[in-house]
CSV table of C-alpha atoms in Angstrom, one decimal:
chain,number,residue,atom,x,y,z
S,14,UNK,CA,0.3,0.2,0.2
S,15,UNK,CA,1.9,3.3,-1.3
S,16,UNK,CA,1.5,6.4,1.3
S,17,UNK,CA,-1.5,7.8,-1.2
S,18,UNK,CA,-2.5,5.2,-0.8
S,19,UNK,CA,-2.5,5.2,3.1
S,20,UNK,CA,-3.4,8.8,3.8
S,21,UNK,CA,-6.7,8.4,1.1
S,22,UNK,CA,-7.7,5.4,3.5
S,23,UNK,CA,-6.9,7.7,6.6
S,24,UNK,CA,-9.2,10.1,5.6
S,25,UNK,CA,-12.5,7.4,4.4
S,26,UNK,CA,-11.4,6.5,8.0
S,27,UNK,CA,-12.0,10.4,9.7
S,28,UNK,CA,-15.4,11.2,7.8
S,29,UNK,CA,-16.8,7.5,8.8
S,30,UNK,CA,-15.8,8.5,11.8
S,31,UNK,CA,-18.0,11.2,12.4
S,32,UNK,CA,-20.7,9.6,10.7
S,33,UNK,CA,-20.5,6.6,13.0
S,34,UNK,CA,-23.9,5.8,13.5
S,35,UNK,CA,-24.8,5.5,9.7
S,36,UNK,CA,-21.3,3.6,9.4
S,37,UNK,CA,-22.0,0.2,11.0
S,38,UNK,CA,-19.1,-1.4,12.4
S,39,UNK,CA,-19.1,-4.8,11.0
S,40,UNK,CA,-18.0,-2.1,7.9
S,41,UNK,CA,-15.1,-0.1,9.8
S,42,UNK,CA,-13.4,-3.3,12.3
S,43,UNK,CA,-11.5,-5.2,8.4
S,44,UNK,CA,-10.3,-2.1,7.8
S,45,UNK,CA,-8.9,-1.0,10.9
S,46,UNK,CA,-7.3,-4.0,11.3
S,47,UNK,CA,-5.6,-3.7,7.8
S,48,UNK,CA,-4.9,-0.1,8.3
S,49,UNK,CA,-2.9,-1.4,11.5
S,50,UNK,CA,-1.2,-4.3,9.9
S,51,UNK,CA,0.1,-1.9,7.3
S,52,UNK,CA,1.7,0.5,9.8
S,53,UNK,CA,3.7,-2.5,11.6
S,54,UNK,CA,4.9,-3.5,8.8
S,55,UNK,CA,6.0,-0.1,7.5
S,56,UNK,CA,7.8,0.7,10.4
S,57,UNK,CA,9.7,-2.5,11.0
S,58,UNK,CA,10.5,-2.4,7.6
S,59,UNK,CA,11.7,2.2,7.7
S,60,UNK,CA,12.9,1.8,11.0
S,61,UNK,CA,13.6,-1.9,12.6
S,62,UNK,CA,15.2,-4.2,10.2
S,63,UNK,CA,18.0,-2.1,9.3
S,64,UNK,CA,19.4,-2.0,12.8
S,65,UNK,CA,18.9,-5.7,13.7
S,66,UNK,CA,20.9,-6.8,10.4
S,67,UNK,CA,23.7,-4.7,11.8
S,68,UNK,CA,23.0,-6.2,15.2
S,69,UNK,CA,23.3,-9.7,13.8
S,70,UNK,CA,26.4,-9.0,11.5
S,71,UNK,CA,28.5,-8.1,14.4
S,72,UNK,CA,27.6,-11.5,16.5
S,73,UNK,CA,27.8,-13.4,13.1
S,74,UNK,CA,31.3,-12.3,13.1
S,75,UNK,CA,32.3,-12.2,15.5
S,76,UNK,CA,31.5,-16.0,16.7
S,77,UNK,CA,32.7,-16.4,12.8
S,78,UNK,CA,36.8,-15.0,13.9
S,79,UNK,CA,37.0,-17.0,16.9
S,80,UNK,CA,36.1,-20.4,16.1
S,81,UNK,CA,38.7,-19.8,12.7
S,82,UNK,CA,41.5,-18.6,15.4
S,83,UNK,CA,41.0,-21.6,17.5
S,84,UNK,CA,40.7,-24.1,13.9
S,85,UNK,CA,44.1,-22.1,13.0
S,86,UNK,CA,45.6,-22.7,16.2
S,87,UNK,CA,45.5,-26.0,16.5
S,88,UNK,CA,46.5,-26.5,12.7
S,89,UNK,CA,50.1,-24.6,13.5
S,90,UNK,CA,50.9,-26.7,17.1
S,91,UNK,CA,49.8,-30.0,13.9
S,92,UNK,CA,52.6,-29.0,11.7
S,93,UNK,CA,54.9,-27.8,14.9
S,94,UNK,CA,54.5,-31.5,16.2
S,95,UNK,CA,54.5,-32.9,13.1
S,96,UNK,CA,58.5,-31.4,12.6
S,97,UNK,CA,59.3,-31.0,16.5
S,98,UNK,CA,57.1,-33.9,18.4
S,99,UNK,CA,57.1,-33.7,22.0
S,100,UNK,CA,58.2,-36.3,24.2
S,101,UNK,CA,57.3,-37.2,27.7
S,102,UNK,CA,59.8,-39.0,29.8
S,103,UNK,CA,59.2,-40.3,33.3
S,104,UNK,CA,62.1,-39.7,35.9
S,105,UNK,CA,63.5,-40.6,39.6
S,106,UNK,CA,63.3,-37.9,41.5
S,107,UNK,CA,66.9,-37.6,43.6
S,108,UNK,CA,69.4,-40.0,43.8
S,109,UNK,CA,66.4,-43.2,44.2
S,110,UNK,CA,68.2,-46.0,45.2
S,111,UNK,CA,71.1,-46.4,47.9
S,112,UNK,CA,73.3,-49.5,47.5
S,113,UNK,CA,73.7,-52.0,48.6
S,114,UNK,CA,69.8,-53.5,49.0
S,115,UNK,CA,69.5,-56.6,50.7
S,116,UNK,CA,66.1,-58.8,50.7
S,117,UNK,CA,63.0,-58.2,52.8
S,118,UNK,CA,64.1,-54.4,53.1
S,119,UNK,CA,61.9,-52.3,51.4
S,120,UNK,CA,64.3,-49.9,48.8
S,121,UNK,CA,64.2,-46.4,50.3
S,122,UNK,CA,66.1,-43.5,48.6
S,123,UNK,CA,68.7,-41.3,50.2
S,124,UNK,CA,67.8,-40.4,53.6
S,125,UNK,CA,66.1,-43.4,54.2
S,126,UNK,CA,62.6,-41.9,52.5
S,127,UNK,CA,60.4,-42.7,49.6
S,128,UNK,CA,61.7,-42.6,46.7
S,129,UNK,CA,59.8,-40.1,43.7
S,130,UNK,CA,58.8,-40.7,40.3
S,131,UNK,CA,57.6,-38.3,37.8
S,132,UNK,CA,57.0,-37.0,34.4
S,133,UNK,CA,58.9,-34.8,32.8
S,134,UNK,CA,58.3,-32.5,29.5
S,135,UNK,CA,61.3,-33.5,27.9
S,136,UNK,CA,61.0,-29.8,25.9
S,137,UNK,CA,60.4,-27.3,28.5
S,138,UNK,CA,61.7,-29.2,31.6
S,139,UNK,CA,59.3,-28.7,33.6
S,140,UNK,CA,56.8,-31.5,35.7
S,141,UNK,CA,53.6,-32.3,33.9
S,142,UNK,CA,50.9,-31.5,36.6
S,143,UNK,CA,47.7,-31.0,34.4
S,144,UNK,CA,45.7,-33.0,31.6
S,145,UNK,CA,45.1,-36.7,31.7
S,146,UNK,CA,48.4,-37.4,31.7
S,147,UNK,CA,49.1,-36.0,34.9
S,148,UNK,CA,47.7,-39.2,37.0
S,149,UNK,CA,48.8,-41.5,35.1
S,150,UNK,CA,49.3,-45.3,36.7
S,151,UNK,CA,53.3,-46.1,36.6
S,152,UNK,CA,54.7,-49.4,37.3
S,153,UNK,CA,58.3,-50.4,39.2
S,154,UNK,CA,60.4,-53.1,37.2
S,155,UNK,CA,63.7,-54.3,37.7
S,156,UNK,CA,65.6,-54.4,34.9
S,157,UNK,CA,69.1,-55.6,33.8
S,158,UNK,CA,71.7,-53.6,35.4
S,159,UNK,CA,73.2,-53.8,31.3
S,160,UNK,CA,70.3,-51.8,30.7
S,161,UNK,CA,70.8,-48.1,29.5
S,162,UNK,CA,75.0,-48.6,30.2
S,163,UNK,CA,77.0,-45.9,29.5
S,164,UNK,CA,74.5,-43.4,29.7
S,165,UNK,CA,71.9,-44.2,26.5
S,166,UNK,CA,68.8,-43.7,26.5
S,167,UNK,CA,67.1,-44.2,22.7
S,168,UNK,CA,66.0,-47.3,23.9
S,169,UNK,CA,62.6,-48.3,22.5
S,170,UNK,CA,59.7,-49.4,24.5
S,171,UNK,CA,59.8,-53.6,23.0
S,172,UNK,CA,63.4,-53.2,24.4
S,173,UNK,CA,62.2,-52.0,27.5
S,174,UNK,CA,59.6,-54.4,28.6
S,175,UNK,CA,62.5,-57.2,27.0
S,176,UNK,CA,65.3,-55.6,30.0
S,177,UNK,CA,62.4,-56.5,32.9
S,178,UNK,CA,63.7,-59.5,35.3
S,179,UNK,CA,60.8,-60.5,36.9
S,180,UNK,CA,62.1,-63.9,38.2
S,181,UNK,CA,65.0,-64.4,40.7
S,182,UNK,CA,68.0,-66.8,40.7
S,183,UNK,CA,68.8,-68.9,43.8
S,184,UNK,CA,71.4,-71.5,44.8
S,185,UNK,CA,69.8,-74.5,45.3
S,186,UNK,CA,72.9,-77.3,45.8
S,187,UNK,CA,76.0,-75.4,44.0
S,188,UNK,CA,73.2,-75.3,41.0
S,189,UNK,CA,71.4,-71.8,39.9
S,190,UNK,CA,67.7,-72.5,40.3
S,191,UNK,CA,64.5,-69.9,39.1
S,192,UNK,CA,61.4,-69.9,41.3
S,193,UNK,CA,58.6,-67.5,40.4
S,194,UNK,CA,58.6,-63.4,41.7
S,195,UNK,CA,61.5,-61.4,41.9
S,196,UNK,CA,59.8,-58.3,44.1
S,197,UNK,CA,57.0,-59.5,46.8
S,198,UNK,CA,54.1,-57.8,45.2
S,199,UNK,CA,53.3,-55.9,42.2
S,200,UNK,CA,54.3,-52.0,42.8
S,201,UNK,CA,51.8,-49.7,41.0
S,202,UNK,CA,52.0,-46.0,41.8
S,203,UNK,CA,49.0,-43.1,40.5
S,204,UNK,CA,50.6,-40.4,39.5
S,205,UNK,CA,49.3,-36.8,41.6
S,206,UNK,CA,50.0,-34.1,39.5
S,207,UNK,CA,52.9,-36.1,37.3
S,208,UNK,CA,54.4,-36.7,40.7
S,209,UNK,CA,54.2,-39.6,42.7
S,210,UNK,CA,55.9,-41.0,46.0
S,211,UNK,CA,57.2,-45.3,45.6
S,212,UNK,CA,56.7,-47.9,48.5
S,213,UNK,CA,56.3,-50.7,49.0
S,214,UNK,CA,59.4,-52.5,46.9
S,215,UNK,CA,60.9,-55.5,49.0
S,216,UNK,CA,63.2,-58.2,46.6
S,217,UNK,CA,61.6,-61.0,48.2
S,218,UNK,CA,63.6,-63.1,50.9
S,219,UNK,CA,63.2,-66.7,51.3
S,220,UNK,CA,65.3,-70.0,52.7
S,221,UNK,CA,66.9,-69.9,49.7
S,222,UNK,CA,70.0,-68.2,49.5
S,223,UNK,CA,70.7,-65.8,47.5
S,224,UNK,CA,73.9,-64.5,45.1
S,225,UNK,CA,75.6,-61.0,44.8
S,226,UNK,CA,73.5,-59.8,42.0
S,227,UNK,CA,73.1,-56.5,40.2
S,228,UNK,CA,70.1,-55.0,38.7
S,229,UNK,CA,68.8,-51.6,38.1
S,230,UNK,CA,64.1,-50.3,38.9
S,231,UNK,CA,62.8,-49.2,36.2
S,232,UNK,CA,58.9,-47.4,35.9
S,233,UNK,CA,56.7,-47.1,32.6
S,234,UNK,CA,53.5,-46.9,32.2
S,235,UNK,CA,50.7,-49.2,32.1
S,236,UNK,CA,47.7,-46.9,32.0
S,237,UNK,CA,45.5,-47.5,28.7
S,238,UNK,CA,44.4,-43.6,28.6
S,239,UNK,CA,49.0,-43.1,27.6
S,240,UNK,CA,47.7,-45.9,24.6
S,241,UNK,CA,48.4,-43.9,20.5
S,242,UNK,CA,49.4,-40.9,22.5
S,243,UNK,CA,52.4,-39.1,22.3
S,244,UNK,CA,55.3,-41.3,23.2
S,245,UNK,CA,56.2,-41.5,27.1
S,246,UNK,CA,59.9,-42.7,27.6
S,247,UNK,CA,60.0,-45.3,30.6
S,248,UNK,CA,63.1,-44.1,34.0
S,249,UNK,CA,65.7,-46.1,35.2
S,250,UNK,CA,67.9,-46.3,38.7
S,251,UNK,CA,71.9,-46.2,38.8
S,252,UNK,CA,72.0,-50.2,38.9
S,253,UNK,CA,72.6,-51.4,42.7
S,254,UNK,CA,73.8,-54.4,44.3
S,255,UNK,CA,70.9,-56.9,46.0
S,256,UNK,CA,72.3,-59.4,48.7
S,257,UNK,CA,71.2,-61.5,50.8
S,258,UNK,CA,70.0,-60.6,54.1
S,259,UNK,CA,71.3,-64.1,55.9
S,260,UNK,CA,74.8,-62.7,55.6
S,261,UNK,CA,74.1,-60.0,57.6
S,262,UNK,CA,73.6,-62.9,60.5
S,263,UNK,CA,77.2,-63.0,60.1
S,264,UNK,CA,78.4,-59.6,59.2
S,265,UNK,CA,81.2,-57.6,61.3
S,266,UNK,CA,80.0,-54.3,62.9
S,267,UNK,CA,82.3,-51.4,62.2
S,268,UNK,CA,80.9,-50.0,65.7
S,269,UNK,CA,80.2,-52.3,67.3
S,270,UNK,CA,79.4,-52.6,71.2
S,271,UNK,CA,80.7,-53.8,74.0
S,272,UNK,CA,77.6,-56.8,74.6
S,273,UNK,CA,78.7,-57.6,70.6
S,274,UNK,CA,79.9,-61.4,70.8
S,275,UNK,CA,83.5,-60.9,69.9
S,276,UNK,CA,83.9,-62.3,65.8
S,277,UNK,CA,81.8,-59.1,65.0
S,278,UNK,CA,85.4,-57.5,65.2
S,279,UNK,CA,87.0,-57.7,61.5
S,280,UNK,CA,89.5,-60.3,60.9
S,281,UNK,CA,88.6,-62.4,63.2
S,282,UNK,CA,87.3,-65.7,61.9
S,283,UNK,CA,86.4,-68.9,62.8
S,284,UNK,CA,89.1,-70.5,64.4
S,285,UNK,CA,90.4,-66.7,65.9
S,286,UNK,CA,86.7,-67.1,67.6
S,287,UNK,CA,87.2,-71.1,69.1
S,288,UNK,CA,91.3,-69.8,69.9
S,289,UNK,CA,89.5,-66.5,71.6
S,290,UNK,CA,86.7,-68.5,73.7
S,291,UNK,CA,89.6,-70.8,75.4
S,292,UNK,CA,91.1,-67.2,76.8
S,293,UNK,CA,87.4,-66.9,77.5
S,294,UNK,CA,87.0,-64.1,75.7
S,295,UNK,CA,83.3,-63.8,74.8
S,296,UNK,CA,82.6,-60.5,73.4
S,297,UNK,CA,84.6,-56.9,72.6
S,298,UNK,CA,84.4,-55.5,76.2
S,299,UNK,CA,86.5,-58.9,76.5
S,300,UNK,CA,88.7,-58.0,74.4
S,301,UNK,CA,89.3,-54.3,75.6
S,302,UNK,CA,89.9,-55.8,79.5
S,303,UNK,CA,92.7,-58.8,77.9
S,304,UNK,CA,93.8,-55.6,75.8
S,305,UNK,CA,94.8,-53.8,79.3
S,306,UNK,CA,95.7,-56.7,81.3
S,307,UNK,CA,97.8,-58.2,79.2
S,308,UNK,CA,98.5,-57.2,75.4
S,309,UNK,CA,101.1,-59.7,74.5
S,310,UNK,CA,98.9,-62.8,76.0
S,311,UNK,CA,96.2,-61.1,73.2
S,312,UNK,CA,98.6,-60.8,70.0
S,313,UNK,CA,99.2,-64.9,71.0
S,314,UNK,CA,96.0,-65.7,70.4
S,315,UNK,CA,94.6,-63.6,67.7
S,316,UNK,CA,98.1,-65.2,65.9
S,317,UNK,CA,97.7,-61.7,63.4
S,318,UNK,CA,100.3,-59.7,61.0
S,319,UNK,CA,101.3,-56.7,63.2
S,320,UNK,CA,98.7,-54.6,60.6
S,321,UNK,CA,95.6,-56.9,60.6
S,322,UNK,CA,96.2,-56.5,65.2
S,323,UNK,CA,95.7,-52.9,64.8
S,324,UNK,CA,92.7,-53.2,62.4
S,325,UNK,CA,91.2,-54.8,64.7
S,326,UNK,CA,92.1,-53.3,67.8
S,327,UNK,CA,90.8,-49.8,65.8
S,328,UNK,CA,88.1,-51.6,65.1
S,329,UNK,CA,87.2,-53.2,69.1
S,330,UNK,CA,88.2,-49.0,70.1
S,331,UNK,CA,85.5,-47.1,67.3
S,332,UNK,CA,83.1,-48.5,69.9
S,333,UNK,CA,80.6,-45.8,72.5
S,334,UNK,CA,80.5,-46.3,75.4
S,335,UNK,CA,79.9,-44.7,78.9
S,336,UNK,CA,80.9,-47.8,80.9
S,337,UNK,CA,83.7,-47.0,83.4
S,338,UNK,CA,85.6,-49.1,85.5
S,339,UNK,CA,87.2,-48.5,89.4
S,340,UNK,CA,89.4,-50.7,91.6
S,341,UNK,CA,90.5,-49.9,95.2
S,342,UNK,CA,92.1,-50.7,98.7
S,343,UNK,CA,90.7,-52.6,101.1
S,344,UNK,CA,89.8,-50.0,103.3
S,345,UNK,CA,87.5,-48.6,100.3
S,346,UNK,CA,89.1,-45.1,100.6
S,347,UNK,CA,91.2,-44.9,97.8
S,348,UNK,CA,92.5,-46.5,94.7
S,349,UNK,CA,91.7,-45.3,90.2
S,350,UNK,CA,88.8,-45.3,88.1
S,351,UNK,CA,89.5,-45.5,84.0
S,352,UNK,CA,87.4,-46.9,81.0
S,353,UNK,CA,87.5,-49.7,78.7
S,354,UNK,CA,90.8,-48.4,77.0
S,355,UNK,CA,92.7,-48.2,80.0
S,356,UNK,CA,92.3,-43.8,80.4
S,357,UNK,CA,92.2,-42.2,83.7
S,358,UNK,CA,89.4,-40.2,84.9
S,359,UNK,CA,90.3,-40.1,88.2
S,360,UNK,CA,91.0,-41.2,91.2
S,361,UNK,CA,89.1,-42.0,94.5
S,362,UNK,CA,91.0,-40.8,97.7
S,363,UNK,CA,89.6,-40.4,101.1
S,364,UNK,CA,86.4,-41.6,100.1
S,365,UNK,CA,85.6,-38.7,97.6
S,366,UNK,CA,85.5,-38.3,94.1
S,367,UNK,CA,88.4,-36.6,92.3
S,368,UNK,CA,88.4,-35.8,88.0
S,369,UNK,CA,92.1,-35.9,86.6
S,370,UNK,CA,91.6,-32.5,85.5
S,371,UNK,CA,91.7,-31.8,89.3
S,372,UNK,CA,94.3,-34.8,90.4
S,373,UNK,CA,98.8,-32.8,91.9
S,374,UNK,CA,101.5,-33.7,89.4
S,375,UNK,CA,102.0,-36.4,92.1
S,376,UNK,CA,97.9,-37.5,92.4
S,377,UNK,CA,98.8,-38.3,88.2
S,378,UNK,CA,102.1,-39.9,89.0
S,379,UNK,CA,100.4,-42.3,91.1
S,380,UNK,CA,98.0,-42.8,89.3
S,381,UNK,CA,99.7,-45.7,87.1
S,382,UNK,CA,100.4,-47.7,90.0
S,383,UNK,CA,96.7,-47.2,90.8
S,384,UNK,CA,95.7,-48.7,87.4
S,385,UNK,CA,98.3,-52.1,86.9
S,386,UNK,CA,97.4,-52.6,90.1
S,387,UNK,CA,93.5,-53.3,88.8
S,388,UNK,CA,94.5,-54.5,86.1
S,389,UNK,CA,96.4,-57.2,88.8
S,390,UNK,CA,93.4,-57.7,90.3
S,391,UNK,CA,90.3,-57.0,87.8
S,392,UNK,CA,88.6,-60.6,88.8
S,393,UNK,CA,88.5,-60.1,92.4
S,394,UNK,CA,88.9,-55.4,92.5
S,395,UNK,CA,87.3,-54.2,89.4
S,396,UNK,CA,83.8,-52.8,89.4
S,397,UNK,CA,82.1,-51.2,87.0
S,398,UNK,CA,79.2,-48.7,86.3
S,399,UNK,CA,77.1,-47.8,83.2
S,400,UNK,CA,78.3,-44.6,83.9
S,401,UNK,CA,80.0,-41.7,86.1
S,402,UNK,CA,76.7,-40.3,87.7
S,403,UNK,CA,75.9,-43.8,89.4
S,404,UNK,CA,80.0,-44.1,91.4
S,405,UNK,CA,79.4,-40.5,91.8
S,406,UNK,CA,76.6,-41.7,94.4
S,407,UNK,CA,78.8,-44.6,95.8
S,408,UNK,CA,81.9,-41.9,96.0
S,409,UNK,CA,81.3,-38.1,95.8
S,410,UNK,CA,82.4,-36.0,93.9
S,411,UNK,CA,85.1,-34.2,95.2
S,412,UNK,CA,85.2,-30.1,93.7
S,413,UNK,CA,88.8,-29.5,94.4
S,414,UNK,CA,88.7,-25.4,93.5
S,415,UNK,CA,91.8,-23.7,95.1
S,416,UNK,CA,91.3,-23.4,98.7
S,417,UNK,CA,93.3,-21.2,100.7
S,418,UNK,CA,95.3,-23.7,102.5
S,419,UNK,CA,96.2,-24.6,99.4
S,420,UNK,CA,97.1,-21.3,97.9
S,421,UNK,CA,99.6,-20.8,100.9
S,422,UNK,CA,101.5,-24.2,100.6
S,423,UNK,CA,102.1,-22.9,96.9
S,424,UNK,CA,103.2,-19.9,98.2
S,425,UNK,CA,105.7,-21.8,100.4
S,426,UNK,CA,107.3,-24.4,98.5
S,427,UNK,CA,108.1,-21.2,96.1
S,428,UNK,CA,109.1,-19.4,98.5
S,429,UNK,CA,111.7,-22.8,98.9
S,430,UNK,CA,110.5,-23.4,102.2
S,431,UNK,CA,111.6,-27.0,104.2
S,432,UNK,CA,108.4,-27.8,105.5
S,433,UNK,CA,109.2,-30.4,109.2
S,434,UNK,CA,107.9,-30.6,112.5
S,435,UNK,CA,109.4,-29.1,115.4
S,436,UNK,CA,108.5,-29.7,119.4
S,437,UNK,CA,109.8,-28.0,122.5
S,438,UNK,CA,110.2,-29.6,125.4
S,439,UNK,CA,106.9,-30.3,126.5
S,440,UNK,CA,105.5,-31.7,123.4
S,441,UNK,CA,104.0,-28.5,121.6
S,442,UNK,CA,105.4,-26.6,118.1
S,443,UNK,CA,107.7,-24.2,118.8
S,444,UNK,CA,107.2,-21.2,116.5
S,445,UNK,CA,110.5,-20.1,115.1
S,446,UNK,CA,109.6,-18.2,112.5
S,447,UNK,CA,112.6,-16.2,112.7
S,448,UNK,CA,113.9,-18.7,110.2
S,449,UNK,CA,112.4,-20.7,106.7
S,450,UNK,CA,111.2,-23.6,108.5
S,451,UNK,CA,107.4,-23.4,108.4
S,452,UNK,CA,106.1,-25.0,112.3
S,453,UNK,CA,103.6,-27.4,109.4
S,454,UNK,CA,104.3,-29.9,108.0
S,455,UNK,CA,102.2,-30.5,104.1
S,456,UNK,CA,100.9,-33.5,105.2
S,457,UNK,CA,99.2,-31.8,107.9
S,458,UNK,CA,97.8,-29.2,105.5
S,459,UNK,CA,96.8,-31.1,103.4
S,460,UNK,CA,94.8,-33.1,106.2
S,461,UNK,CA,93.8,-30.0,107.0
S,462,UNK,CA,92.5,-29.0,103.4
S,463,UNK,CA,90.6,-32.1,103.1
S,464,UNK,CA,88.6,-31.4,106.4
S,465,UNK,CA,87.9,-28.3,105.3
S,466,UNK,CA,86.2,-29.5,102.2
S,467,UNK,CA,84.8,-32.8,103.7
S,468,UNK,CA,82.9,-30.3,106.2
S,469,UNK,CA,81.6,-27.9,103.3
S,470,UNK,CA,80.5,-30.8,101.5
S,471,UNK,CA,78.4,-32.1,104.5
S,472,UNK,CA,77.1,-28.8,105.2
S,473,UNK,CA,75.8,-29.1,101.6
S,474,UNK,CA,74.5,-32.0,102.2
S,475,UNK,CA,72.2,-30.8,105.4
S,476,UNK,CA,74.0,-33.4,107.0
S,477,UNK,CA,74.2,-33.7,111.2
S,478,UNK,CA,77.7,-33.6,112.6
S,479,UNK,CA,79.2,-34.1,115.9
S,480,UNK,CA,79.0,-31.0,117.6
S,481,UNK,CA,81.6,-31.9,119.7
S,482,UNK,CA,83.7,-32.7,118.3
S,483,UNK,CA,83.6,-29.9,115.1
S,484,UNK,CA,84.1,-27.5,118.1
S,485,UNK,CA,87.2,-29.3,119.2
S,486,UNK,CA,88.7,-28.4,115.5
S,487,UNK,CA,87.9,-24.8,114.8
S,488,UNK,CA,90.5,-23.8,117.5
S,489,UNK,CA,93.0,-26.3,116.7
S,490,UNK,CA,92.3,-24.9,113.0
S,491,UNK,CA,92.4,-21.2,113.8
S,492,UNK,CA,95.7,-21.4,115.3
S,493,UNK,CA,97.5,-23.2,112.3
S,494,UNK,CA,96.0,-20.7,110.1
S,495,UNK,CA,96.9,-17.4,112.5
S,496,UNK,CA,100.1,-18.8,112.7
S,497,UNK,CA,101.1,-19.8,109.6
S,498,UNK,CA,99.7,-15.8,108.2
S,499,UNK,CA,102.0,-14.5,110.8
S,500,UNK,CA,104.9,-16.6,109.3
S,501,UNK,CA,104.4,-15.3,105.6
S,502,UNK,CA,103.8,-11.7,106.5
S,503,UNK,CA,107.0,-11.8,108.6
S,504,UNK,CA,108.6,-13.4,105.8
S,505,UNK,CA,107.3,-11.2,103.0
S,506,UNK,CA,108.5,-7.9,105.8
S,507,UNK,CA,112.2,-9.0,105.1
S,508,UNK,CA,112.1,-9.5,102.2
S,509,UNK,CA,111.4,-6.1,101.6
S,510,UNK,CA,113.5,-5.2,103.7
S,511,UNK,CA,116.4,-6.8,101.3
S,512,UNK,CA,115.5,-5.4,98.0
S,513,UNK,CA,115.7,-2.0,100.2
S,514,UNK,CA,118.8,-2.4,100.6
S,515,UNK,CA,120.0,-4.0,98.1
S,516,UNK,CA,118.7,-0.5,96.1
S,517,UNK,CA,120.3,1.5,98.7
S,518,UNK,CA,123.0,3.5,96.2
S,519,UNK,CA,126.3,3.3,98.0
S,520,UNK,CA,128.9,6.1,98.7
S,521,UNK,CA,132.1,6.5,97.9
């Protein structure tokens, strides 16, 4: 309908509406519907259709462009993969196996931790931590040690499968036999983000002895999802030695304990052990004790070359022990404390333990004689404790911090003083301070020092003391100290006078 016809039609409607009473409704309604339909169509064609057309064109163009870009990238990836194919490799992280391995013992990595296997992208060098390959199942198998020798990692999947060892070789009646299952169980590891921990890998241990054999561990993918996809190269470890655990029963101990059987030491075989048994040497402790008491007898019993004897002795001395030994006289108030290697740890004097670093020179010089006496009477009089604190409970430790009396004794020795006892006619001590003679001898002063320290120890432990006896000794001690101080003061004054006399200028 053209615009002219539309205007004429509208005009007729207006005229007809003025004579509405003369025109029936059956004539007006059809004409009005046609008019509205014509208006809607004309409005859509002129106003809405251009807008909708532009909108559809823009949306379709964007969708097509995005789809085409994806297709283009896929084509580029396929072209790149064809020219430089992607390779994935399984690898054992860090050092997987620490040699040697014993049958029946779980294989661990370095530091005793479970070893791990991971899937790497050989191009980027990164772990494949996403996608279906990041959760594949990997089987751990045993390989011949020759496989992959020389750093060659260009094997095929068939070559890897052919190198798997699934049976163990044993020795029975000097004949080599094969039994099923080299490992105790089939070990399958499921990767988590491309990494998996390997547990429960054990070589089967049986009653039949297994010869020492070299192997490798390998890892290959068994998941069906990897079939037909990119090849995943297998992983292998460095070669290692597998030993039968039966040999541990006869193994030597590099760091033995005192209670170990003596045949655990190097160079001690069956015949040597029998000779040691005749000397009642059954343990490492017995071995070291015999070396202390009679080293020549030990050498004759072992019948070893000097170099072998030194190795055996050094092996025994590597034992870790806090055990200590002590020997005292019949009165239990004097003795020596030492360890299994013959080192003097201290002395027992006046029923008190004195450490070696607090002994006097005379006491240190007397220690070897006490030690020899201990070796001579070992079985009758030598006792032992597992640790030093147990000894100190029986013989209280005496800490020899420099007492006032000991300092004075050292000063007197420095002055070249002659110690002896001088008595007058009444039997009392003479105080001849005009000479270089001290009225008290060294033994009396040391006894006084011991009494003083013993009293200090009893005071610290709150032990009750006899008041009458203590009061009687106090006066005697103070008299001794007063006399010594007077004598030292007089000697000092005399020395000062002598110095002034020597420095006085001579007059011509």
